[in-house]
PDB file of C-alpha atoms in Angstrom:
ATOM      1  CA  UNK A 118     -17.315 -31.768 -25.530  1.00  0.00           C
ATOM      2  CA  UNK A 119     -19.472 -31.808 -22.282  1.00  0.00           C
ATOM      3  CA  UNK A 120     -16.011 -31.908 -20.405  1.00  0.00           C
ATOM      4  CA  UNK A 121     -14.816 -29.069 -22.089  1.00  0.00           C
ATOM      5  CA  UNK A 122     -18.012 -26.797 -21.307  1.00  0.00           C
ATOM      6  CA  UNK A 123     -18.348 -27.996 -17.530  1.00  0.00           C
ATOM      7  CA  UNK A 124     -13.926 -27.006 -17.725  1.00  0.00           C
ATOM      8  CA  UNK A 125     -15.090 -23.569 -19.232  1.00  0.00           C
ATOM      9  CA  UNK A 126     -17.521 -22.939 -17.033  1.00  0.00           C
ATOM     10  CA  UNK A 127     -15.986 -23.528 -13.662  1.00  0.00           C
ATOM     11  CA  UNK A 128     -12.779 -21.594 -14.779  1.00  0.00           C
ATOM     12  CA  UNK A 129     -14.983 -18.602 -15.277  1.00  0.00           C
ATOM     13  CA  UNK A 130     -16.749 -19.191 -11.732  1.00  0.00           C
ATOM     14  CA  UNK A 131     -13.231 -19.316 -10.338  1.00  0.00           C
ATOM     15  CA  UNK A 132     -12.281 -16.212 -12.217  1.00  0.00           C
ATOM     16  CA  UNK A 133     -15.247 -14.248 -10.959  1.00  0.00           C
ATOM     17  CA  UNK A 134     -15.067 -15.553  -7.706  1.00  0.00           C
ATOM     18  CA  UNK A 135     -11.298 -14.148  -7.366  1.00  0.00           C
ATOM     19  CA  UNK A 136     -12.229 -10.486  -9.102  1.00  0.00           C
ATOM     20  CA  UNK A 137     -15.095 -10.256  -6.433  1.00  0.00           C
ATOM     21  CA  UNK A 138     -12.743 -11.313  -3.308  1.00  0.00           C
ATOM     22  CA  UNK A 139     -10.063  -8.995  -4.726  1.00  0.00           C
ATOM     23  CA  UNK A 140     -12.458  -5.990  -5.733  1.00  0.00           C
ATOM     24  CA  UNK A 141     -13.105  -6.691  -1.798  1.00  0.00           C
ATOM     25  CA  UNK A 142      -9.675  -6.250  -1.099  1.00  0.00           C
ATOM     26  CA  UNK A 143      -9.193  -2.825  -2.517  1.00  0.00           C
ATOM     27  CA  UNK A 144     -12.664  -2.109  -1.798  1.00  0.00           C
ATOM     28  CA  UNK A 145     -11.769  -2.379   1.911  1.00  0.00           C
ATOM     29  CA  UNK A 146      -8.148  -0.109   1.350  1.00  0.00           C
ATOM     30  CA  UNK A 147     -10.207   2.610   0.017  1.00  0.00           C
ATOM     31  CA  UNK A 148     -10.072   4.817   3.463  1.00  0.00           C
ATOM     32  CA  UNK A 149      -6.895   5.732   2.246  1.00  0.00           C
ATOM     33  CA  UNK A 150      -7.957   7.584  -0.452  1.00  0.00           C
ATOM     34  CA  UNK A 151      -7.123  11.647  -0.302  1.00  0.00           C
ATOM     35  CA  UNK A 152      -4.500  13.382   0.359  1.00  0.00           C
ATOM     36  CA  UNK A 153      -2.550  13.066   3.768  1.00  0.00           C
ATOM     37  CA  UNK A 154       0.373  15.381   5.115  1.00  0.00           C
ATOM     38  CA  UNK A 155       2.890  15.236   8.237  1.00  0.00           C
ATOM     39  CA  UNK A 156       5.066  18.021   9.145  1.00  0.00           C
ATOM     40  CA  UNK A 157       8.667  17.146   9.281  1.00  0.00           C
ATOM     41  CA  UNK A 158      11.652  19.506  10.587  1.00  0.00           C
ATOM     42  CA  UNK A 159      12.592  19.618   6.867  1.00  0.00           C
ATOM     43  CA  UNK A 160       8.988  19.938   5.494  1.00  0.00           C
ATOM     44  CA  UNK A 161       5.607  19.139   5.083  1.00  0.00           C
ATOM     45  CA  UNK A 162       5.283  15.246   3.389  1.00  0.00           C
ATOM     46  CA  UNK A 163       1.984  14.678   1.617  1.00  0.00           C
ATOM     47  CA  UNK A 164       0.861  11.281   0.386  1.00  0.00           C
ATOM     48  CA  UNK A 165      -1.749  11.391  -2.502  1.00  0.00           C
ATOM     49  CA  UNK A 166      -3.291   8.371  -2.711  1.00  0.00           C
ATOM     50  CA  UNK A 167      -6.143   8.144  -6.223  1.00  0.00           C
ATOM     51  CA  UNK A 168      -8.087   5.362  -7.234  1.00  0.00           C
ATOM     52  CA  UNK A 169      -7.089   3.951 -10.923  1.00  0.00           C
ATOM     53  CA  UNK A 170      -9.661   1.082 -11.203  1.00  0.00           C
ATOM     54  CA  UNK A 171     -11.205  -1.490  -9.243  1.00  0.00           C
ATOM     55  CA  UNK A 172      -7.942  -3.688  -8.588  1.00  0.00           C
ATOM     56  CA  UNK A 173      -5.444  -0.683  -8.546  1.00  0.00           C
ATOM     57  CA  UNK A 174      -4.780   2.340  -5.959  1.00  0.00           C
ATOM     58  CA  UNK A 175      -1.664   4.462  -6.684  1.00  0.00           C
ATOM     59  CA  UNK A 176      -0.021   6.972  -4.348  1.00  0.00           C
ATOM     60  CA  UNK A 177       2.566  10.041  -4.284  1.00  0.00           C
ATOM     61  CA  UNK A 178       4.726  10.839  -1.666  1.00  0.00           C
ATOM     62  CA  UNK A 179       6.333  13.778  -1.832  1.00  0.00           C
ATOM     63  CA  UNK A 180       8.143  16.911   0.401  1.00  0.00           C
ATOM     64  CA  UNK A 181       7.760  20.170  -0.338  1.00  0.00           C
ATOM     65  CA  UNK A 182      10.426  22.845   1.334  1.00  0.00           C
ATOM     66  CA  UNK A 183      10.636  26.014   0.179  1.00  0.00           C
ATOM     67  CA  UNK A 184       8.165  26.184  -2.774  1.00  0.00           C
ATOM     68  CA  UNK A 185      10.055  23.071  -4.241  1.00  0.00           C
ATOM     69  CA  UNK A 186       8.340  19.764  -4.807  1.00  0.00           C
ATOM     70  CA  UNK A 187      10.637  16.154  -4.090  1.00  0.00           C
ATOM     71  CA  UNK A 188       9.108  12.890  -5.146  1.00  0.00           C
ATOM     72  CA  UNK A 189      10.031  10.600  -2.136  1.00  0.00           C
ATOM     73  CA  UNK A 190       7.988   7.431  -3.544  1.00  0.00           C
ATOM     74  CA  UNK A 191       5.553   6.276  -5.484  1.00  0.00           C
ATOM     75  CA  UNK A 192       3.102   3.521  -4.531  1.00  0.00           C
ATOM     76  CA  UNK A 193       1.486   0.979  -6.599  1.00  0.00           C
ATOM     77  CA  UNK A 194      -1.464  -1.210  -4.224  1.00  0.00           C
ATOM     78  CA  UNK A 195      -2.772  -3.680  -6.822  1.00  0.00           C
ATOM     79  CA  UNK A 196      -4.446  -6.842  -6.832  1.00  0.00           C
ATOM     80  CA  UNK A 197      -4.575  -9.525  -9.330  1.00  0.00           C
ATOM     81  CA  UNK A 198      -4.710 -12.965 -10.060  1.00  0.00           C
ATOM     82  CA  UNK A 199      -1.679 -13.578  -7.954  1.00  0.00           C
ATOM     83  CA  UNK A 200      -2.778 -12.218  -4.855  1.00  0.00           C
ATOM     84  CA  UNK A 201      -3.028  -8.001  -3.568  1.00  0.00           C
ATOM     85  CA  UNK A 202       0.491  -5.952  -3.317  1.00  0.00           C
ATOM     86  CA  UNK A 203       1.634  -2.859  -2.217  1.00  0.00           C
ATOM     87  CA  UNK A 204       4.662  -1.975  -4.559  1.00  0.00           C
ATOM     88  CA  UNK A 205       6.848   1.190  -3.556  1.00  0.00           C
ATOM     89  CA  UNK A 206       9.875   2.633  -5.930  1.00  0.00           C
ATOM     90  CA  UNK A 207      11.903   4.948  -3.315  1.00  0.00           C
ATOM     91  CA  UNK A 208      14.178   6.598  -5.956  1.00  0.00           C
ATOM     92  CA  UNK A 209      17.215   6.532  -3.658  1.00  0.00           C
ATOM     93  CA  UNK A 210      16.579   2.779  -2.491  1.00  0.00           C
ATOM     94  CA  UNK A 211      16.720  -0.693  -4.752  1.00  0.00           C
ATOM     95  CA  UNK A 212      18.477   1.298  -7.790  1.00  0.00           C
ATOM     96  CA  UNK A 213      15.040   3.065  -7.959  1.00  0.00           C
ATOM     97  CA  UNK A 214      13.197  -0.175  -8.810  1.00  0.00           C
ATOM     98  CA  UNK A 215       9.715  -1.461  -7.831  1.00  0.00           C
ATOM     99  CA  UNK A 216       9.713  -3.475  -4.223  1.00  0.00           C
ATOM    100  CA  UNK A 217       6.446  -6.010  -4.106  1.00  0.00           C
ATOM    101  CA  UNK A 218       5.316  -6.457  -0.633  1.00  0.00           C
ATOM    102  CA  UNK A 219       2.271  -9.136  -0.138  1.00  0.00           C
ATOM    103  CA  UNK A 220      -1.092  -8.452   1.464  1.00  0.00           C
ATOM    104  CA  UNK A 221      -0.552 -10.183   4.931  1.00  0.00           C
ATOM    105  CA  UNK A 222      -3.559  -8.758   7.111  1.00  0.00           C
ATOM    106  CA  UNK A 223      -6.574  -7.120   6.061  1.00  0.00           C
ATOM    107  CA  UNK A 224      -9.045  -5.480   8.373  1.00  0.00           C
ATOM    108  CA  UNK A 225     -11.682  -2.192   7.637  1.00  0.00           C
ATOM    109  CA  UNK A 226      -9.409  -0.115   9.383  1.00  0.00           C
ATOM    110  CA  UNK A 227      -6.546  -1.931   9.179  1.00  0.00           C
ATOM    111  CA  UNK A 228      -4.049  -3.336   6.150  1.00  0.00           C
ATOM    112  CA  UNK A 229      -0.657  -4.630   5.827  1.00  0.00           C
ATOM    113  CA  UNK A 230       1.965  -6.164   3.633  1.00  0.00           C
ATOM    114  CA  UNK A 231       5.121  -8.050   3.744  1.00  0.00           C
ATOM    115  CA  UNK A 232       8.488  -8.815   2.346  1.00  0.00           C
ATOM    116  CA  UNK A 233      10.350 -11.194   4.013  1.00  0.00           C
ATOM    117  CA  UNK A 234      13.134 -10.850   1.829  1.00  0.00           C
ATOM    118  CA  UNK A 235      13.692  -7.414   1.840  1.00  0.00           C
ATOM    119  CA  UNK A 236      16.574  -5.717   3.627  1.00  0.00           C
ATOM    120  CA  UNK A 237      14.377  -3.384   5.241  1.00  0.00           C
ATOM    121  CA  UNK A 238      11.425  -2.392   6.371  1.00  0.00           C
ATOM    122  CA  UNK A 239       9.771  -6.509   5.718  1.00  0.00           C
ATOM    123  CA  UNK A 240       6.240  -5.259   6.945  1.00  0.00           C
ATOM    124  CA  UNK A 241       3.989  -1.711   5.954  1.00  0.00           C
ATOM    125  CA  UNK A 242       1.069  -1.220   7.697  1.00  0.00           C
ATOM    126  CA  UNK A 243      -1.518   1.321   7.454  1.00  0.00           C
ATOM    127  CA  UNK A 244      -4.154   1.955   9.901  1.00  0.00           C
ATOM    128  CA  UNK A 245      -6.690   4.135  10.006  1.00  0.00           C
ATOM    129  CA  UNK A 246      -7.217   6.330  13.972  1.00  0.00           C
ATOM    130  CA  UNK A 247     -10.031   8.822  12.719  1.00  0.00           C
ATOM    131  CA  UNK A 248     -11.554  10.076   9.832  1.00  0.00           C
ATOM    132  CA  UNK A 249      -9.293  12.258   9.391  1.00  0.00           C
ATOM    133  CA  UNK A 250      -5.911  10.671  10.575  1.00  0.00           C
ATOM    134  CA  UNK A 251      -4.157   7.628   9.919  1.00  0.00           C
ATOM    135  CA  UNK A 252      -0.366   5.688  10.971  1.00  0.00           C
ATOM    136  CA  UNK A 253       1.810   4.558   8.106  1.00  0.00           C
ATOM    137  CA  UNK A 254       4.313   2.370   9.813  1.00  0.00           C
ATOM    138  CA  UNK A 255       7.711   0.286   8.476  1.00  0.00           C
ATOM    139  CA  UNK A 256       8.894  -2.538  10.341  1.00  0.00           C
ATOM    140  CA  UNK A 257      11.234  -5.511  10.408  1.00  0.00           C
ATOM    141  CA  UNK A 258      14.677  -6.435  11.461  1.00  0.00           C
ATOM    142  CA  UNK A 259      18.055  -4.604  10.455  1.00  0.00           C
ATOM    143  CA  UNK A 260      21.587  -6.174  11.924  1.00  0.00           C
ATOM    144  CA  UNK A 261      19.297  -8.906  13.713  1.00  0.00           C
ATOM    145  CA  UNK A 262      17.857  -5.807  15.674  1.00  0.00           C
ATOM    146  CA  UNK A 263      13.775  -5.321  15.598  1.00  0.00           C
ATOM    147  CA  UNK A 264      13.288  -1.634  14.038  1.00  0.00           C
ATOM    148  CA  UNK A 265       9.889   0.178  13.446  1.00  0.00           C
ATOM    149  CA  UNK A 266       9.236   3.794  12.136  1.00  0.00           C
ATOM    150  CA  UNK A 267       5.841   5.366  12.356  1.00  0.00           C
ATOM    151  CA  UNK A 268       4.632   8.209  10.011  1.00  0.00           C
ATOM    152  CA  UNK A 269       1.379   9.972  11.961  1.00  0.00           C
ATOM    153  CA  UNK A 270      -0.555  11.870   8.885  1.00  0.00           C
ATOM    154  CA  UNK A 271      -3.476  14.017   8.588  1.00  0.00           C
ATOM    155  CA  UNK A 272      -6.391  14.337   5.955  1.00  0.00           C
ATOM    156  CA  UNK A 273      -4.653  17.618   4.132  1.00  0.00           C
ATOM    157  CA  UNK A 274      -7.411  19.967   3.240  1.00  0.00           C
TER     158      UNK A 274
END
């Protein structure tokens, strides 16, 4: 019975200890909270990013040309027992299913994730230049050939 109780207890020390470190995590992501816009030659592209709970954030990004609103993604950056993910669904990419990508670096100003196994990009990084601006960036290899796309955005008012 002793067993049991020491068991019990050092599960839920374990337990706590991970929602604390991963409450951290997000915790630490939370810069990216707002709304952000870049002005293409097609439109302007916001991303929305809101706070859900402790262990999620979710995000929109969308274009709007012309008075019309286009979903381009949505973003799911969770964390849970098996670690912290950033999880996009592109509508036009994966037959418009979920992509998990895997919290590889994690600074205050700095995050990013990766997918080794993905076609492309296999890394996302955000990091933060100002208060106000920040670089969302997609990286990896395509036809053996090292690619990278940056996306500079502003704090929309």
């Amino acid at each position: 019975m002793k067993a049991i109780y020491i068991m019990a207890l050092l599960a839920s020390i374990l337990i706590g200890s991970w929602a604390i470190q991963t409450k951290g995590d997000i915790k630490k992501m939370e810069w990216v909270l707002g709304k952000w816009e870049r002005q293409t030659s097609k439109g302007v592209v916001y991303e929305h990013w809101t706070k859900l709970s402790e262990f999620q954030l979710d995000a929109k990004n969308y274009m709007v040309r012309d008075g019309k609103t286009t979903v381009l993604e949505t973003i799911q950056l969770i964390s849970n027992t098996e670690g912290v993910f950033f999880i996009p669904t592109v509508g036009n990419q994966n037959n418009a299913q979920p992509v998990k990508f895997t919290l590889n670096k994690l600074s205050d100003i700095r995050f990013e994730f990766v997918n080794e196994q993905h076609d492309f990009p296999q890394y996302i990084t955000y990091h933060k230049v100002g208060s106000d601006s920040l670089v969302a960036e997609i990286s990896g290899t395509i036809n053996g050939k090292k690619q990278r796309r940056q996306f500079k955005m502003k704090k929309s008012r």
